[in-house]
GROMACS .gro file of C-alpha atoms in nm:
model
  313
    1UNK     CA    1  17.078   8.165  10.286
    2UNK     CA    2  16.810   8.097  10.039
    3UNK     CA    3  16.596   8.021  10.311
    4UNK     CA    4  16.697   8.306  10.562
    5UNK     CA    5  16.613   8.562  10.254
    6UNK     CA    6  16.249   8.412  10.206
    7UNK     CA    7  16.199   8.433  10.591
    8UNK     CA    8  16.311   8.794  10.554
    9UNK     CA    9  16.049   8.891  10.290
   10UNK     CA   10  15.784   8.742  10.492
   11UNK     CA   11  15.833   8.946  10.775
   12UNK     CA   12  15.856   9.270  10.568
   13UNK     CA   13  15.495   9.209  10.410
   14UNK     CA   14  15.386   9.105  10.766
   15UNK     CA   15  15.486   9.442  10.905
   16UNK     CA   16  15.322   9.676  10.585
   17UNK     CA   17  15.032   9.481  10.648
   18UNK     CA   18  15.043   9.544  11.047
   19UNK     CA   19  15.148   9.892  10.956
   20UNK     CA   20  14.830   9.989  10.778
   21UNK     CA   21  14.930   9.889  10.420
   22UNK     CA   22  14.587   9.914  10.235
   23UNK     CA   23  14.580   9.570  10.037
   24UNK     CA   24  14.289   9.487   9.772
   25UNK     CA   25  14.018   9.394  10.076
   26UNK     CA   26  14.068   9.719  10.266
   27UNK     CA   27  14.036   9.934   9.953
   28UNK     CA   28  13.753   9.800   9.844
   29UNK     CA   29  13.473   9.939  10.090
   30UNK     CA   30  13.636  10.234  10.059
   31UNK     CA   31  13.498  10.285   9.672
   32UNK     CA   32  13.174  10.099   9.704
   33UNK     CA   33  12.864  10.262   9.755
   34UNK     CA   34  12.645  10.236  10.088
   35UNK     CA   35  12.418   9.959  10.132
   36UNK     CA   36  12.161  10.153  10.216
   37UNK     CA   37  12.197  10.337   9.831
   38UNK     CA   38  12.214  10.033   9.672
   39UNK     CA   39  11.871   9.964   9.825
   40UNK     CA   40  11.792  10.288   9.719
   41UNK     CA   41  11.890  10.248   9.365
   42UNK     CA   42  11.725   9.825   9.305
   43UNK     CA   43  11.425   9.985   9.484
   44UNK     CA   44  11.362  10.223   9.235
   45UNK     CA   45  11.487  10.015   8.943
   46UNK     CA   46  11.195   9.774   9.045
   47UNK     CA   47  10.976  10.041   9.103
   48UNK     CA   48  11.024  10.173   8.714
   49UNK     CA   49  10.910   9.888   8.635
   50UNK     CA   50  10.601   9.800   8.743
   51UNK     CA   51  10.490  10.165   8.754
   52UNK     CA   52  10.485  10.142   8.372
   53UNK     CA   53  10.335   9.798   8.322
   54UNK     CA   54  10.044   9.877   8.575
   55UNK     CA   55   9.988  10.211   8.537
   56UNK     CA   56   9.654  10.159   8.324
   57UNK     CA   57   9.496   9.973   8.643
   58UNK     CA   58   9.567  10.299   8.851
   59UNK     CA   59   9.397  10.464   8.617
   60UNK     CA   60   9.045  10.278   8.558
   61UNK     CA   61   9.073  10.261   8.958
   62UNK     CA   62   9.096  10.626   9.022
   63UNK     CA   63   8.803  10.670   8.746
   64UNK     CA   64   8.569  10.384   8.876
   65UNK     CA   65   8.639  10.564   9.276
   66UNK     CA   66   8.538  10.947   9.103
   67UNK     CA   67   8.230  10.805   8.905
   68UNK     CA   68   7.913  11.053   9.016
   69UNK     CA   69   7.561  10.882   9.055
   70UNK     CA   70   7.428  11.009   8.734
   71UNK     CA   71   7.316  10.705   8.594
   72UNK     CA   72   6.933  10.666   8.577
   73UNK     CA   73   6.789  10.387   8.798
   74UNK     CA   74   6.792  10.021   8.656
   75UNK     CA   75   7.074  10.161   8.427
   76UNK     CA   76   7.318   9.882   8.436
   77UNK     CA   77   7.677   9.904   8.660
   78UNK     CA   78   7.930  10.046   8.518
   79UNK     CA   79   8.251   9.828   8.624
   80UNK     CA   80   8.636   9.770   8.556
   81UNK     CA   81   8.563   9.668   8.090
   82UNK     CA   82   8.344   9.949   8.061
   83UNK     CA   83   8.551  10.226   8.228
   84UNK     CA   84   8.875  10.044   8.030
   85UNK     CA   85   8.651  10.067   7.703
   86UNK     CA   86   8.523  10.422   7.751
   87UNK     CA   87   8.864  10.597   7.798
   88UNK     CA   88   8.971  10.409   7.479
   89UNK     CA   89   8.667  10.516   7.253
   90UNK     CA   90   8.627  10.902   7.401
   91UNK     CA   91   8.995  10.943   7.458
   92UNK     CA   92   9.278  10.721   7.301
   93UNK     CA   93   9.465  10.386   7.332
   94UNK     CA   94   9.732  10.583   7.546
   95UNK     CA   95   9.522  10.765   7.761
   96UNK     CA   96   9.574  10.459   8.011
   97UNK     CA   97   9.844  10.569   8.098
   98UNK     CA   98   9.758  10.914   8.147
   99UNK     CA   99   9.913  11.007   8.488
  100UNK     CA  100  10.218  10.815   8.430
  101UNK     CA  101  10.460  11.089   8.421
  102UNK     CA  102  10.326  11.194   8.801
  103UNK     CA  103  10.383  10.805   8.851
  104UNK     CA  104  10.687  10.807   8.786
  105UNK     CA  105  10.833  11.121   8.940
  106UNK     CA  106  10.642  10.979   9.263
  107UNK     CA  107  10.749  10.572   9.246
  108UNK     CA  108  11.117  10.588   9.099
  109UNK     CA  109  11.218  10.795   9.376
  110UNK     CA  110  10.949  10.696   9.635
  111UNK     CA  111  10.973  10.325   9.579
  112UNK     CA  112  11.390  10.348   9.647
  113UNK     CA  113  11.310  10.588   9.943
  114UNK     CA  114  11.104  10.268  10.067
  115UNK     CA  115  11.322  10.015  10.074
  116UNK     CA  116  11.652  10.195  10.188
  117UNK     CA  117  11.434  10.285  10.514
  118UNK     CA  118  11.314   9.946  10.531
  119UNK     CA  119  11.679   9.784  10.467
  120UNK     CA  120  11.826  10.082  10.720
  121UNK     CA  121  11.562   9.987  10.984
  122UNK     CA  122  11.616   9.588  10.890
  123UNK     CA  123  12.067   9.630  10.942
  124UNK     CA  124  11.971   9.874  11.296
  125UNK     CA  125  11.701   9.674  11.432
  126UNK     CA  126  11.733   9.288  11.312
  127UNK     CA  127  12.056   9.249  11.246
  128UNK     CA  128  12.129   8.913  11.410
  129UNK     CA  129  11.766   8.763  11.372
  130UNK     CA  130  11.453   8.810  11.175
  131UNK     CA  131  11.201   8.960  11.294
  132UNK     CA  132  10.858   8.816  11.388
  133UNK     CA  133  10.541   8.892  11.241
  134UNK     CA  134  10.474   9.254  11.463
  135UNK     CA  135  10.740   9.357  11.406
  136UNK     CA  136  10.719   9.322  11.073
  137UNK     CA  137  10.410   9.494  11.048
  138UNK     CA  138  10.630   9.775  11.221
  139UNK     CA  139  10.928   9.795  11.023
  140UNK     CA  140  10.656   9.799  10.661
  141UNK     CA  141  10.480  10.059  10.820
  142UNK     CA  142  10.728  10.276  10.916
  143UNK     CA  143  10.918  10.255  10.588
  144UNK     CA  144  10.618  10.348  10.398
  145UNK     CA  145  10.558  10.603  10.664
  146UNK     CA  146  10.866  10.809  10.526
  147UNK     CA  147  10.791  10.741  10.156
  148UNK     CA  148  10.427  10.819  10.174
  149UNK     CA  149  10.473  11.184  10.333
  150UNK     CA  150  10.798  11.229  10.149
  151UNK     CA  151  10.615  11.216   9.835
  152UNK     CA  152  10.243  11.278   9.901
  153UNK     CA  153  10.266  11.591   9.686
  154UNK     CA  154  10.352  11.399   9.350
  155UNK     CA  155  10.073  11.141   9.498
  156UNK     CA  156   9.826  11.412   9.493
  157UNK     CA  157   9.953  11.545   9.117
  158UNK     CA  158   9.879  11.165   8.968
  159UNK     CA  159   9.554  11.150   9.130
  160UNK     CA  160   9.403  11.446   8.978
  161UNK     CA  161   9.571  11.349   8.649
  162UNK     CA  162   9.394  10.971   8.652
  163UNK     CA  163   9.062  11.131   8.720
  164UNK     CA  164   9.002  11.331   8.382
  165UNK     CA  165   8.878  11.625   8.575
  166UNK     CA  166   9.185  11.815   8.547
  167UNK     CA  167   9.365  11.965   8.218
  168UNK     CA  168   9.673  11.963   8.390
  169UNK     CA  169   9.977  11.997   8.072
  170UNK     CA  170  10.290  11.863   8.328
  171UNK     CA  171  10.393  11.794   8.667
  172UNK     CA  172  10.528  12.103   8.703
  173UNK     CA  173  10.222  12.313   8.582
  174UNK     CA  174  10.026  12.093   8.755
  175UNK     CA  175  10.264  12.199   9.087
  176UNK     CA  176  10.233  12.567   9.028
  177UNK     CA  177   9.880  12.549   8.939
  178UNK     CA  178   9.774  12.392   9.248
  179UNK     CA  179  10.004  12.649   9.482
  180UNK     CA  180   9.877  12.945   9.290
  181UNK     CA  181   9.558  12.852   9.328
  182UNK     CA  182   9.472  12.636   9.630
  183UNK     CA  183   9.807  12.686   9.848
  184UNK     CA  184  10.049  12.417   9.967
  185UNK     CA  185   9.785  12.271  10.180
  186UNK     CA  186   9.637  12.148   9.844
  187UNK     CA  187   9.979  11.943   9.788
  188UNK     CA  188   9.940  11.733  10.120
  189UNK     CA  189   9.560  11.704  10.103
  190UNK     CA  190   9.466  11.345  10.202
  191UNK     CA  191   9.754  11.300  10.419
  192UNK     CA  192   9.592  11.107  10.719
  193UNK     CA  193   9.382  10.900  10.459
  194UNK     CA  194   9.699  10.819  10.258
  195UNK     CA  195   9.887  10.709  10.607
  196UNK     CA  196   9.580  10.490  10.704
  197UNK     CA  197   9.589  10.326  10.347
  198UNK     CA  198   9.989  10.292  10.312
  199UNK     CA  199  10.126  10.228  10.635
  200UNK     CA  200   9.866   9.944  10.700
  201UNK     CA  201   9.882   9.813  10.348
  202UNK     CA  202  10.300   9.790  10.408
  203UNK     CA  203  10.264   9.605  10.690
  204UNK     CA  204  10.032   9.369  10.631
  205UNK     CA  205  10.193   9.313  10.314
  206UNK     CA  206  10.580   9.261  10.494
  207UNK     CA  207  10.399   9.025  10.750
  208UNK     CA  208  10.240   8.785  10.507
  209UNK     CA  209  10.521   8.775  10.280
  210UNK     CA  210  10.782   8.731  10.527
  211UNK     CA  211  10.600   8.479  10.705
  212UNK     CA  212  10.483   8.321  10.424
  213UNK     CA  213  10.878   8.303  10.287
  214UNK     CA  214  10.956   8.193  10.667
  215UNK     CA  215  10.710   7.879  10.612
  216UNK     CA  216  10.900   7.773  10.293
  217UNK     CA  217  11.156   7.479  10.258
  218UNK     CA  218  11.509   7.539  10.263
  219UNK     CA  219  11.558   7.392   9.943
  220UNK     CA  220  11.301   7.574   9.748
  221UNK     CA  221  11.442   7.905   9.881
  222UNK     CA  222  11.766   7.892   9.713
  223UNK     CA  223  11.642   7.660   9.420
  224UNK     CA  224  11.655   7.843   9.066
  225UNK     CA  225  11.236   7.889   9.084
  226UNK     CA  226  11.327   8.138   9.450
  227UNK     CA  227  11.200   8.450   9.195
  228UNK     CA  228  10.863   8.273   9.086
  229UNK     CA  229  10.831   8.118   9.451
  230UNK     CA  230  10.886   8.502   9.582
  231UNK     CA  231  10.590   8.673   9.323
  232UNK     CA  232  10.351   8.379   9.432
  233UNK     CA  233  10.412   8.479   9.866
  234UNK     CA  234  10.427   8.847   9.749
  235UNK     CA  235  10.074   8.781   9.500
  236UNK     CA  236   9.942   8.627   9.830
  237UNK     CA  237  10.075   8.906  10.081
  238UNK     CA  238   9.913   9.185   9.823
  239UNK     CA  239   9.535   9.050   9.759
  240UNK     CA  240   9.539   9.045  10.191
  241UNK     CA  241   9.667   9.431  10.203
  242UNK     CA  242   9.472   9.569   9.942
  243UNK     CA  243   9.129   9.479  10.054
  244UNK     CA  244   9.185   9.517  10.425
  245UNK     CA  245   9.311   9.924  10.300
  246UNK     CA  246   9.082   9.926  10.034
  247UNK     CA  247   8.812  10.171  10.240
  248UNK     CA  248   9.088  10.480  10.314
  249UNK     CA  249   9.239  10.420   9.922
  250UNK     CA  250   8.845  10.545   9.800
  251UNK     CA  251   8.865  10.816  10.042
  252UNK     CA  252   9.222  10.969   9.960
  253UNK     CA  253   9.131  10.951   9.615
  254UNK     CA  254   8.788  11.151   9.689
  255UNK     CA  255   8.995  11.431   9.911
  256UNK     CA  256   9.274  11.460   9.665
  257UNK     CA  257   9.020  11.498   9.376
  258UNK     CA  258   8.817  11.758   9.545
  259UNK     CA  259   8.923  12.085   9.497
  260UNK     CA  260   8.748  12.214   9.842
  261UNK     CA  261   8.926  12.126  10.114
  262UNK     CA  262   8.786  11.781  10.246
  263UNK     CA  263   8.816  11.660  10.575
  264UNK     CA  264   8.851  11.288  10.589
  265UNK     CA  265   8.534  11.288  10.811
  266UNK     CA  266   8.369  11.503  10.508
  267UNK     CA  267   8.443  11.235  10.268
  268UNK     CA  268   8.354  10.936  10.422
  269UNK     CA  269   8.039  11.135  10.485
  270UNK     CA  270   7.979  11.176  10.095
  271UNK     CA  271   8.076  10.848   9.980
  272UNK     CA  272   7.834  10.661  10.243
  273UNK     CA  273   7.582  10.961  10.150
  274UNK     CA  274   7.676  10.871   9.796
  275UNK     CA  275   7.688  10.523   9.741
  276UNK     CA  276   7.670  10.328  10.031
  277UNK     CA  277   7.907  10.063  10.174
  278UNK     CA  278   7.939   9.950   9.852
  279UNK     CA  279   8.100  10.269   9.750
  280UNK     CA  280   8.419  10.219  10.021
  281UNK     CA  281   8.521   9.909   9.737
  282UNK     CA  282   8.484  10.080   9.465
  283UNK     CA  283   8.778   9.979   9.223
  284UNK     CA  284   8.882   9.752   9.446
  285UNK     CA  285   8.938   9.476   9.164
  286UNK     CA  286   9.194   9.696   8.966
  287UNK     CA  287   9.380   9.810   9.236
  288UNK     CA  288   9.383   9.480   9.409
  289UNK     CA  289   9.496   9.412   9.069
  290UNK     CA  290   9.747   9.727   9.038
  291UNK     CA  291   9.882   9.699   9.387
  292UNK     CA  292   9.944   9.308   9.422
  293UNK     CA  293  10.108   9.296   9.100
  294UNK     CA  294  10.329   9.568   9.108
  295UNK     CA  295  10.449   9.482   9.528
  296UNK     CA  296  10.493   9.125   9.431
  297UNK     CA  297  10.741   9.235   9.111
  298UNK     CA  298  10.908   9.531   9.284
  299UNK     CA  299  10.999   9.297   9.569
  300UNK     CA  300  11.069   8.985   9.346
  301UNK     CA  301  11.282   9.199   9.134
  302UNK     CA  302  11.440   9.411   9.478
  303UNK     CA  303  11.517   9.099   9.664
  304UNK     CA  304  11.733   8.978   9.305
  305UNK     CA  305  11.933   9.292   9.270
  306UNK     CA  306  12.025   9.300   9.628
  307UNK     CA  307  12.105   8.947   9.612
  308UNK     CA  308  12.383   9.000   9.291
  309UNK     CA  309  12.513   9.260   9.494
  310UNK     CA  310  12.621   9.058   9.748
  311UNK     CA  311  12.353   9.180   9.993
  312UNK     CA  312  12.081   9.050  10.256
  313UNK     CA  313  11.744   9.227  10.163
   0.00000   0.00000   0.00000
């Protein structure tokens, strides 16, 4: 009897569970959030922070890329110490981060916007394999593709901001200032120098440190030094990026500082004009700086969030 019963109650739960009866495993997706949010939200977690550690680098960047030839001849260079010294004497200590509030409103959202487009084209695309190093350079560009126009206007903002030349109060008077006063064209000036800096950086970036990741031992990979292993490929990945996209980073930041409306052909014209060669690299050591740190910590940190949630970055 004893046995008949237990056979009895078997069957019963078999049939709920046929029958549709939720258990614990089936309710769970059902409150979780989608992946692609969760890349959202440790994308622009990771972007918070190393927007506000780096932000002073930005900064003497965008001022050593806006510096006029005013200096007498034989005068000596003015480089990455003496810019970093000057905006401490003439201004203050926190001036350095002058611009971050643009930064932020810009990365935090724009930096999640990146990686749930490049997780969302990752799950559609390479699913069951990884892919290989063009298409790597694909899937980086095209993520920063939709981040970069998404939020060139607050890119645009933060420029101006860095360079001094501005009196701008917030990034909202800075918004209705410019549209007032120089239309919404003024918002999304620089756009096709922006794409050729961004979408090539991205992908050159995803391609080395992918590859370079690729190349690694199995056992180094999941070892407890994976994070510092991950900044050291993403270090290397960033110093190749930045200098092959250093050329159209001087010219957005010479369009978006201009308050004429600059062609990109007008201001490679003026910088060659200008300064040279030599001036398509200036800043190139602060935002080689800027840029490599702050893609190898985003990812670093990125790739660790998605991994205590459970998911493949």
């Amino acid at each position: 009897m004893e046995l008949a019963a237990q056979l009895h109650r078997e069957r019963e739960v078999t049939e709920g569970t046929m029958q549709g009866e939720p258990d614990s495993q089936s309710r769970a997706p059902g409150i979780k959030a989608h992946p692609a949010l969760k890349a959202f939200m440790c994308g622009s977690l990771s972007g918070t922070c190393s927007t506000l550690l780096f932000q002073p680098l930005d900064l003497i960047k965008t001022r050593l890329q806006t510096l006029q030839k005013t200096a007498k001849p034989g005068a000596p260079r003015v480089g990455m110490f003496n810019v970093f010294i000057n905006v401490i004497r003439t201004e203050k200590f926190f001036s350095l981060w002058k611009g971050v509030s643009p930064s932020f409103v810009r990365c935090i959202p724009g930096v999640g916007i990146y990686f749930s487009t490049f997780y969302s084209l990752k799950q559609h695309y390479f699913l069951e394999r990884s892919p290989n190093a063009g298409e790597a350079v694909l899937l980086g560009a095209g993520a920063r593709t939709v981040a970069g126009v998404s939020m060139l206007p607050f890119t645009v903002i933060k420029t101006r901001f860095e360079s001094g030349c501005y009196n701008y109060v917030s990034v909202a008077g800075a918004l209705k200032s410019m549209y007032e006063t120089e239309g919404v064209r003024a918002l999304f000036s620089g756009l096709t120098a922006t794409l050729l800096r961004d979408a090539p950086f991205s992908g050159i970036y995803v391609m080395f440190y992918s590859q370079a990741k690729k190349a690694l031992p199995e056992e180094v990979s999941s070892s407890a030094y994976a994070p510092l292993v991950n900044f050291s490929c993403g270090m290397a990945a960033g110093v190749m990026a930045s200098l092959a996209t250093q050329p159209a980073d001087v010219v957005k930041t010479h369009i978006q500082v201009s308050p004429s409306h600059w062609s990109t052909t007008n201001a490679i014209c003026y910088i060659y004009r200008e300064h040279g060669m030599a001036g398509f690299f200036r800043g190139a050591v602060p935002r080689s700086l800027r840029r490599t740190l702050m893609a190898a910590m985003a990812w670093t940190v990125y790739e660790q969030l998605m991994a205590r949630m459970g998911l493949k970055s």
